[in-house]
Short mmCIF file of N, CA and C in Angstrom, two decimals:
data_model
loop_
_atom_site.label_atom_id
_atom_site.label_comp_id
_atom_site.label_asym_id
_atom_site.label_seq_id
_atom_site.Cartn_x
_atom_site.Cartn_y
_atom_site.Cartn_z
N MET A 1 159.40 -46.36 -92.05
CA MET A 1 160.01 -47.37 -91.39
C MET A 1 160.33 -47.35 -90.26
N ILE A 2 161.17 -46.03 -89.78
CA ILE A 2 161.62 -46.07 -88.27
C ILE A 2 160.32 -45.77 -87.47
N ASN A 3 159.10 -45.04 -87.80
CA ASN A 3 158.10 -45.29 -87.18
C ASN A 3 157.31 -46.39 -86.59
N SER A 4 157.79 -47.62 -87.33
CA SER A 4 157.20 -49.01 -87.06
C SER A 4 158.03 -49.56 -86.03
N LEU A 5 159.18 -48.96 -85.74
CA LEU A 5 160.13 -49.40 -84.75
C LEU A 5 159.55 -49.50 -83.54
N PRO A 6 159.84 -50.64 -82.51
CA PRO A 6 158.95 -50.37 -81.05
C PRO A 6 160.04 -49.37 -80.40
N PRO A 7 159.49 -48.73 -79.51
CA PRO A 7 160.49 -47.84 -78.58
C PRO A 7 161.57 -48.39 -78.14
N GLU A 8 161.40 -49.42 -77.89
CA GLU A 8 162.70 -50.01 -76.99
C GLU A 8 163.97 -50.27 -78.04
N VAL A 9 163.20 -50.52 -79.36
CA VAL A 9 164.56 -51.08 -80.41
C VAL A 9 165.08 -49.59 -80.90
N LEU A 10 164.11 -48.60 -80.77
CA LEU A 10 164.64 -47.25 -81.43
C LEU A 10 165.87 -46.87 -80.33
N ALA A 11 165.27 -46.78 -79.03
CA ALA A 11 166.32 -46.51 -77.86
C ALA A 11 167.48 -47.50 -78.20
N GLN A 12 167.66 -48.55 -78.24
CA GLN A 12 168.46 -49.46 -78.62
C GLN A 12 169.63 -48.87 -79.95
N VAL A 13 168.92 -48.63 -80.82
CA VAL A 13 169.62 -47.78 -82.06
C VAL A 13 170.10 -46.53 -81.77
N LEU A 14 169.50 -45.58 -81.10
CA LEU A 14 170.30 -44.46 -80.76
C LEU A 14 171.47 -44.73 -79.57
N ASP A 15 171.26 -45.77 -78.74
CA ASP A 15 172.22 -46.09 -77.79
C ASP A 15 173.51 -46.70 -78.41
N THR A 16 173.33 -47.31 -79.55
CA THR A 16 174.40 -47.87 -80.11
C THR A 16 175.42 -46.85 -80.73
N LEU A 17 174.79 -45.90 -81.71
CA LEU A 17 175.40 -45.02 -82.21
C LEU A 17 176.56 -44.32 -81.42
N PRO A 18 178.01 -44.07 -81.98
CA PRO A 18 179.04 -43.57 -81.41
C PRO A 18 178.87 -42.17 -81.00
N VAL A 19 177.90 -41.47 -80.99
CA VAL A 19 177.52 -39.85 -81.00
C VAL A 19 176.51 -39.96 -79.67
N ARG A 20 176.47 -38.59 -79.18
CA ARG A 20 175.66 -38.36 -78.32
C ARG A 20 174.38 -37.71 -78.93
N ILE A 21 173.29 -37.91 -78.62
CA ILE A 21 171.93 -37.45 -79.20
C ILE A 21 171.06 -36.90 -78.25
N PHE A 22 170.29 -35.68 -78.33
CA PHE A 22 169.29 -35.31 -77.89
C PHE A 22 168.16 -34.66 -78.29
N TRP A 23 166.96 -34.40 -78.09
CA TRP A 23 166.02 -33.41 -78.67
C TRP A 23 165.51 -33.01 -77.63
N LYS A 24 165.00 -31.32 -78.05
CA LYS A 24 164.41 -30.60 -77.11
C LYS A 24 163.06 -29.85 -77.78
N ASP A 25 162.19 -29.46 -76.91
CA ASP A 25 160.87 -28.84 -77.39
C ASP A 25 161.25 -27.26 -77.58
N GLN A 26 160.00 -26.65 -78.34
CA GLN A 26 160.69 -24.97 -78.31
C GLN A 26 161.04 -24.26 -77.47
N ASP A 27 160.70 -24.64 -76.11
CA ASP A 27 161.26 -23.80 -74.78
C ASP A 27 162.77 -24.65 -74.39
N SER A 28 163.31 -25.30 -75.26
CA SER A 28 164.49 -25.90 -75.13
C SER A 28 164.52 -26.89 -73.77
N ARG A 29 163.45 -27.39 -73.67
CA ARG A 29 163.42 -28.37 -72.38
C ARG A 29 163.49 -29.60 -73.04
N PHE A 30 164.35 -30.80 -72.66
CA PHE A 30 164.66 -32.00 -73.01
C PHE A 30 163.17 -32.86 -73.20
N LEU A 31 163.23 -33.32 -74.30
CA LEU A 31 162.33 -34.23 -74.64
C LEU A 31 162.66 -35.73 -74.67
N GLY A 32 164.29 -36.07 -74.68
CA GLY A 32 164.82 -37.16 -74.54
C GLY A 32 166.39 -37.17 -75.02
N CYS A 33 166.88 -38.12 -74.96
CA CYS A 33 168.20 -38.25 -75.18
C CYS A 33 168.80 -39.78 -75.07
N ASN A 34 169.97 -40.12 -75.80
CA ASN A 34 170.43 -41.40 -75.65
C ASN A 34 171.18 -41.51 -74.35
N GLN A 35 171.67 -42.82 -74.26
CA GLN A 35 172.39 -43.27 -73.00
C GLN A 35 173.57 -42.54 -72.98
N ARG A 36 174.34 -42.32 -74.11
CA ARG A 36 175.73 -41.67 -74.11
C ARG A 36 175.53 -40.35 -73.73
N PHE A 37 174.66 -39.48 -73.94
CA PHE A 37 174.34 -38.01 -73.74
C PHE A 37 174.03 -37.88 -72.17
N ALA A 38 173.39 -39.12 -71.60
CA ALA A 38 173.21 -39.06 -70.30
C ALA A 38 174.37 -39.41 -69.22
N ASP A 39 175.21 -40.26 -69.88
CA ASP A 39 176.43 -40.83 -69.28
C ASP A 39 177.12 -39.42 -69.00
N ASP A 40 177.36 -38.68 -70.15
CA ASP A 40 178.10 -37.71 -70.12
C ASP A 40 177.98 -36.80 -69.13
N ALA A 41 176.66 -36.32 -68.70
CA ALA A 41 176.01 -35.23 -68.03
C ALA A 41 176.49 -36.14 -66.29
N GLY A 42 176.63 -37.39 -66.34
CA GLY A 42 176.47 -37.94 -65.16
C GLY A 42 175.22 -38.31 -64.72
N VAL A 43 174.21 -38.57 -65.52
CA VAL A 43 172.95 -39.08 -65.22
C VAL A 43 172.65 -40.55 -65.52
N ALA A 44 172.23 -41.14 -64.67
CA ALA A 44 171.96 -42.81 -64.94
C ALA A 44 170.94 -42.93 -66.04
N ASP A 45 169.68 -42.43 -65.79
CA ASP A 45 168.70 -42.68 -66.88
C ASP A 45 168.41 -41.59 -67.62
N PRO A 46 168.69 -41.76 -68.92
CA PRO A 46 168.17 -40.60 -69.93
C PRO A 46 166.78 -39.97 -69.51
N GLN A 47 165.78 -40.64 -68.93
CA GLN A 47 164.46 -40.23 -68.75
C GLN A 47 164.54 -39.10 -67.67
N GLU A 48 165.80 -39.05 -66.97
CA GLU A 48 165.76 -37.74 -66.08
C GLU A 48 165.87 -36.60 -66.58
N PHE A 49 166.11 -36.42 -67.86
CA PHE A 49 166.33 -35.14 -68.74
C PHE A 49 164.95 -34.70 -69.09
N VAL A 50 163.97 -35.24 -69.36
CA VAL A 50 162.86 -35.06 -69.79
C VAL A 50 162.18 -34.21 -69.00
N GLY A 51 161.86 -32.80 -69.69
CA GLY A 51 161.05 -31.80 -68.82
C GLY A 51 161.94 -30.86 -68.53
N HIS A 52 163.46 -31.14 -68.43
CA HIS A 52 164.40 -30.16 -67.77
C HIS A 52 165.21 -29.30 -68.77
N SER A 53 165.59 -28.31 -68.41
CA SER A 53 166.14 -27.25 -69.48
C SER A 53 167.66 -27.47 -69.03
N ASP A 54 168.42 -26.89 -69.73
CA ASP A 54 170.15 -26.94 -69.82
C ASP A 54 170.46 -26.45 -68.30
N PHE A 55 169.67 -25.52 -67.91
CA PHE A 55 170.20 -25.05 -66.63
C PHE A 55 169.86 -25.93 -65.38
N PHE A 56 169.19 -27.09 -65.51
CA PHE A 56 169.05 -28.01 -64.35
C PHE A 56 170.53 -28.70 -64.43
N PHE A 57 171.28 -28.87 -65.42
CA PHE A 57 172.30 -29.82 -65.59
C PHE A 57 173.57 -29.18 -65.64
N TYR A 58 173.48 -27.93 -66.04
CA TYR A 58 175.03 -27.14 -66.43
C TYR A 58 174.89 -25.74 -65.94
N GLU A 59 176.28 -25.36 -65.74
CA GLU A 59 176.31 -24.13 -65.16
C GLU A 59 175.64 -23.13 -66.07
N PRO A 60 175.24 -21.74 -65.47
CA PRO A 60 174.52 -20.82 -66.11
C PRO A 60 175.27 -20.38 -67.49
N ALA A 61 176.36 -20.10 -67.37
CA ALA A 61 176.79 -19.44 -68.67
C ALA A 61 177.02 -20.68 -69.87
N GLN A 62 177.26 -21.72 -69.38
CA GLN A 62 177.02 -22.79 -70.42
C GLN A 62 175.83 -23.09 -70.85
N ALA A 63 174.68 -22.92 -70.11
CA ALA A 63 173.18 -23.22 -70.27
C ALA A 63 172.90 -22.37 -71.20
N GLU A 64 173.04 -20.86 -70.66
CA GLU A 64 172.67 -19.78 -71.90
C GLU A 64 173.10 -20.11 -73.12
N ALA A 65 174.58 -20.44 -73.15
CA ALA A 65 174.90 -20.63 -74.61
C ALA A 65 174.44 -21.62 -75.51
N PHE A 66 173.96 -22.66 -74.89
CA PHE A 66 173.19 -24.05 -75.53
C PHE A 66 171.79 -23.24 -75.96
N ARG A 67 171.27 -22.56 -75.17
CA ARG A 67 169.82 -22.04 -75.34
C ARG A 67 169.75 -21.06 -76.28
N ASN A 68 170.96 -20.31 -76.44
CA ASN A 68 171.03 -19.37 -77.49
C ASN A 68 171.14 -19.92 -78.85
N ASP A 69 171.99 -21.11 -78.72
CA ASP A 69 172.14 -21.79 -80.23
C ASP A 69 170.83 -22.47 -80.49
N ASP A 70 170.11 -22.89 -79.55
CA ASP A 70 168.76 -23.57 -79.87
C ASP A 70 167.83 -22.56 -80.43
N ALA A 71 167.79 -21.42 -79.85
CA ALA A 71 166.74 -20.31 -80.36
C ALA A 71 167.21 -20.04 -81.93
N ASP A 72 168.45 -20.00 -81.92
CA ASP A 72 168.80 -19.39 -83.42
C ASP A 72 168.63 -20.35 -84.16
N VAL A 73 168.51 -21.67 -84.11
CA VAL A 73 168.45 -22.72 -84.92
C VAL A 73 166.85 -22.88 -85.32
N MET A 74 165.95 -22.83 -84.23
CA MET A 74 164.57 -22.47 -84.33
C MET A 74 164.15 -21.49 -85.15
N TYR A 75 164.46 -20.12 -84.73
CA TYR A 75 164.44 -19.12 -85.40
C TYR A 75 164.60 -19.01 -86.67
N HIS A 76 165.56 -19.31 -87.21
CA HIS A 76 166.03 -19.38 -88.67
C HIS A 76 165.52 -20.61 -89.36
N ARG A 77 165.27 -21.70 -88.51
CA ARG A 77 164.83 -22.73 -89.20
C ARG A 77 166.17 -23.41 -89.89
N ARG A 78 167.42 -23.07 -89.61
CA ARG A 78 168.29 -23.70 -90.19
C ARG A 78 169.30 -24.32 -89.34
N PRO A 79 169.88 -25.48 -89.87
CA PRO A 79 170.74 -26.15 -88.90
C PRO A 79 172.04 -25.25 -88.57
N LYS A 80 172.64 -25.63 -87.44
CA LYS A 80 173.99 -25.02 -87.21
C LYS A 80 175.03 -26.30 -86.92
N LEU A 81 176.07 -26.28 -87.70
CA LEU A 81 176.75 -27.47 -87.80
C LEU A 81 178.28 -27.22 -87.55
N GLY A 82 179.16 -28.10 -86.89
CA GLY A 82 180.51 -27.78 -86.52
C GLY A 82 180.51 -26.86 -85.32
N ILE A 83 179.75 -26.56 -84.63
CA ILE A 83 179.74 -25.78 -83.17
C ILE A 83 180.78 -26.38 -82.40
N LEU A 84 182.21 -25.53 -82.21
CA LEU A 84 183.03 -26.13 -81.48
C LEU A 84 182.80 -25.45 -79.98
N GLU A 85 182.74 -26.39 -79.00
CA GLU A 85 182.38 -25.91 -77.70
C GLU A 85 183.17 -26.44 -76.51
N LYS A 86 183.66 -25.31 -75.64
CA LYS A 86 184.70 -25.66 -74.74
C LYS A 86 183.72 -26.06 -73.34
N ILE A 87 183.78 -27.12 -72.99
CA ILE A 87 183.09 -27.61 -71.65
C ILE A 87 183.77 -27.65 -70.48
N ASN A 88 183.30 -26.71 -69.43
CA ASN A 88 184.03 -26.97 -68.09
C ASN A 88 183.31 -28.04 -67.49
N LYS A 89 183.84 -29.21 -66.95
CA LYS A 89 183.05 -30.06 -66.36
C LYS A 89 183.29 -29.91 -64.69
N MET A 90 182.28 -30.43 -64.17
CA MET A 90 182.08 -30.17 -62.76
C MET A 90 183.00 -30.52 -61.83
N ASP A 91 184.05 -31.56 -62.43
CA ASP A 91 185.37 -32.04 -61.65
C ASP A 91 186.72 -31.42 -62.17
N GLY A 92 186.15 -30.08 -62.82
CA GLY A 92 187.32 -29.42 -63.32
C GLY A 92 188.24 -29.37 -64.57
N SER A 93 187.77 -30.62 -65.06
CA SER A 93 188.27 -30.80 -66.41
C SER A 93 187.58 -30.09 -67.47
N VAL A 94 188.51 -29.99 -68.47
CA VAL A 94 187.92 -29.03 -69.73
C VAL A 94 187.86 -30.25 -70.84
N ILE A 95 186.70 -30.32 -71.51
CA ILE A 95 186.67 -31.29 -73.07
C ILE A 95 186.06 -30.04 -73.99
N TRP A 96 186.21 -30.77 -75.24
CA TRP A 96 185.74 -30.03 -76.35
C TRP A 96 184.88 -30.97 -77.22
N LEU A 97 183.87 -29.93 -77.50
CA LEU A 97 182.67 -31.22 -78.17
C LEU A 97 182.39 -30.35 -79.76
N GLU A 98 182.29 -31.23 -80.53
CA GLU A 98 181.64 -30.79 -81.88
C GLU A 98 180.20 -31.05 -81.95
N THR A 99 179.40 -30.04 -81.92
CA THR A 99 178.07 -30.04 -81.85
C THR A 99 177.24 -29.56 -83.33
N ASN A 100 176.28 -30.49 -83.61
CA ASN A 100 175.29 -30.29 -84.61
C ASN A 100 173.82 -30.37 -84.04
N LYS A 101 173.18 -29.16 -84.68
CA LYS A 101 171.61 -28.98 -84.24
C LYS A 101 170.93 -28.57 -85.42
N TRP A 102 169.66 -29.21 -85.61
CA TRP A 102 168.72 -29.24 -86.63
C TRP A 102 167.45 -28.76 -85.98
N PRO A 103 166.73 -27.97 -86.81
CA PRO A 103 165.36 -27.77 -86.33
C PRO A 103 164.52 -28.73 -86.62
N MET A 104 163.50 -29.06 -85.77
CA MET A 104 162.41 -30.25 -85.72
C MET A 104 161.33 -29.14 -86.20
N LEU A 105 160.86 -29.60 -87.68
CA LEU A 105 159.70 -28.54 -88.10
C LEU A 105 158.44 -29.62 -88.13
N ASN A 106 157.26 -28.95 -87.80
CA ASN A 106 155.94 -29.82 -87.95
C ASN A 106 155.61 -29.68 -89.47
N ALA A 107 154.37 -30.13 -89.57
CA ALA A 107 153.74 -30.21 -90.93
C ALA A 107 153.87 -29.03 -91.71
N ASP A 108 153.37 -28.03 -91.26
CA ASP A 108 153.40 -26.53 -91.43
C ASP A 108 154.70 -25.89 -91.73
N GLY A 109 155.94 -26.45 -91.19
CA GLY A 109 157.08 -25.78 -91.32
C GLY A 109 157.40 -25.14 -90.29
N HIS A 110 156.72 -24.98 -89.36
CA HIS A 110 157.06 -24.44 -88.09
C HIS A 110 158.22 -25.11 -87.09
N ALA A 111 158.82 -24.45 -86.41
CA ALA A 111 160.08 -25.11 -85.67
C ALA A 111 159.35 -25.46 -84.25
N VAL A 112 159.33 -26.54 -83.82
CA VAL A 112 158.94 -27.02 -82.77
C VAL A 112 159.68 -27.45 -81.66
N GLY A 113 160.92 -27.63 -81.87
CA GLY A 113 162.09 -28.12 -81.28
C GLY A 113 163.47 -28.12 -81.89
N ILE A 114 164.35 -28.75 -81.58
CA ILE A 114 165.51 -29.06 -82.18
C ILE A 114 166.08 -30.60 -81.78
N ILE A 115 167.14 -31.21 -82.80
CA ILE A 115 167.44 -32.35 -82.49
C ILE A 115 169.25 -32.10 -82.61
N GLY A 116 169.83 -32.56 -81.77
CA GLY A 116 171.28 -32.18 -81.80
C GLY A 116 171.86 -33.39 -81.45
N MET A 117 173.41 -33.52 -81.73
CA MET A 117 174.09 -34.22 -81.55
C MET A 117 175.47 -33.90 -81.45
N TYR A 118 176.23 -34.47 -80.53
CA TYR A 118 177.80 -34.12 -80.41
C TYR A 118 178.71 -35.06 -80.44
N GLN A 119 179.95 -35.04 -80.62
CA GLN A 119 181.01 -35.84 -80.12
C GLN A 119 182.23 -35.33 -79.40
N ASP A 120 182.80 -35.89 -78.58
CA ASP A 120 183.82 -35.48 -77.98
C ASP A 120 185.13 -35.36 -78.95
N VAL A 121 185.54 -34.25 -78.93
CA VAL A 121 186.90 -33.92 -79.96
C VAL A 121 188.05 -33.38 -79.05
N THR A 122 188.09 -33.75 -77.87
CA THR A 122 189.32 -33.20 -76.85
C THR A 122 190.60 -33.72 -77.41
N GLU A 123 190.80 -35.19 -77.74
CA GLU A 123 192.00 -35.44 -78.17
C GLU A 123 192.38 -34.54 -79.52
N ARG A 124 191.47 -34.73 -80.53
CA ARG A 124 191.69 -33.96 -81.68
C ARG A 124 192.22 -32.54 -81.59
N LYS A 125 191.68 -31.85 -80.70
CA LYS A 125 192.01 -30.38 -80.42
C LYS A 125 193.29 -30.47 -79.55
N ARG A 126 193.65 -31.24 -78.75
CA ARG A 126 194.90 -31.36 -78.17
C ARG A 126 195.93 -31.28 -79.22
N GLU A 127 195.58 -32.27 -80.25
CA GLU A 127 196.67 -32.72 -81.13
C GLU A 127 196.78 -31.37 -82.06
N ASP A 128 195.85 -30.95 -82.49
CA ASP A 128 195.96 -29.51 -83.24
C ASP A 128 196.60 -28.41 -82.21
N ASP A 129 196.25 -28.29 -81.25
CA ASP A 129 197.04 -27.26 -80.30
C ASP A 129 198.61 -27.57 -80.25
N GLN A 130 198.76 -28.83 -80.27
CA GLN A 130 200.25 -29.10 -80.23
C GLN A 130 200.80 -28.88 -81.32
N ARG A 131 200.24 -29.23 -82.62
CA ARG A 131 200.76 -28.97 -83.87
C ARG A 131 200.96 -27.43 -84.28
N CYS A 132 200.14 -26.58 -83.77
CA CYS A 132 200.08 -25.23 -84.06
C CYS A 132 201.50 -24.69 -82.94
N ARG A 133 201.41 -25.13 -81.69
CA ARG A 133 202.53 -24.70 -81.07
C ARG A 133 204.00 -25.30 -81.64
N ALA A 134 203.97 -26.40 -82.22
CA ALA A 134 205.18 -26.94 -82.79
C ALA A 134 205.63 -25.83 -84.25
N CYS A 135 204.34 -25.53 -84.93
CA CYS A 135 204.60 -24.90 -85.99
C CYS A 135 205.03 -23.56 -85.78
N THR A 136 204.80 -22.75 -84.68
CA THR A 136 204.88 -21.54 -84.13
C THR A 136 206.38 -21.44 -83.53
N SER A 137 206.92 -22.51 -83.01
CA SER A 137 208.27 -22.41 -82.64
C SER A 137 209.33 -22.47 -83.47
N VAL A 138 208.96 -23.17 -84.64
CA VAL A 138 209.69 -23.61 -85.70
C VAL A 138 209.77 -22.34 -86.39
N ALA A 139 208.65 -21.33 -86.56
CA ALA A 139 208.69 -20.31 -87.11
C ALA A 139 209.45 -19.05 -86.56
N PHE A 140 209.36 -19.04 -85.11
CA PHE A 140 210.20 -18.16 -84.42
C PHE A 140 211.64 -18.70 -84.24
N ALA A 141 211.85 -19.82 -84.71
CA ALA A 141 213.43 -20.21 -84.41
C ALA A 141 214.06 -19.73 -85.64
N ARG A 142 213.43 -19.33 -86.94
CA ARG A 142 213.98 -19.03 -87.79
C ARG A 142 214.67 -17.61 -87.98
#
C-alpha cells in the first residue's frame, strides 16, 4: 500500500508525524529525512541532507557517537531503542533526545542502512531531574 503513494504524499505523511525521522545508507550517509528533522538542524530543505554524513551537520564527538550507534544497529541487525542523548546545540543550549534506530535490511537480510526517529524529551528530563533533586533534599533533611 505505502509503495503506491506518490512521493509527495509520502513526504506529507512523514512531515505530519510529531517525531523527527531520518534514514541513512550503510556508510551512515543521509538518504533522507522529514522536515521536522531538517528544522532541528537549522536546515531549510531536507534534500540538503542527502549524501552527507553527520560530520557535515554536527560537532565531531556528537557525529562519532551517532555513527557508532548506526554501525552497531547495522552490524547486529537489531534495533536500539530508547537511546537518551544529550545534544549541545550551536547556540550553546542543551537539549535531550530519545532516539530509536532500526536496521534497514535487503531481501537477503543484509543491513543496507538504518532508519531512525527521535523526539525532544528536554522538558521531561528537566522535570525528572527536579523530582530527583526534590527527593534527594527531602531524604537528606531527615
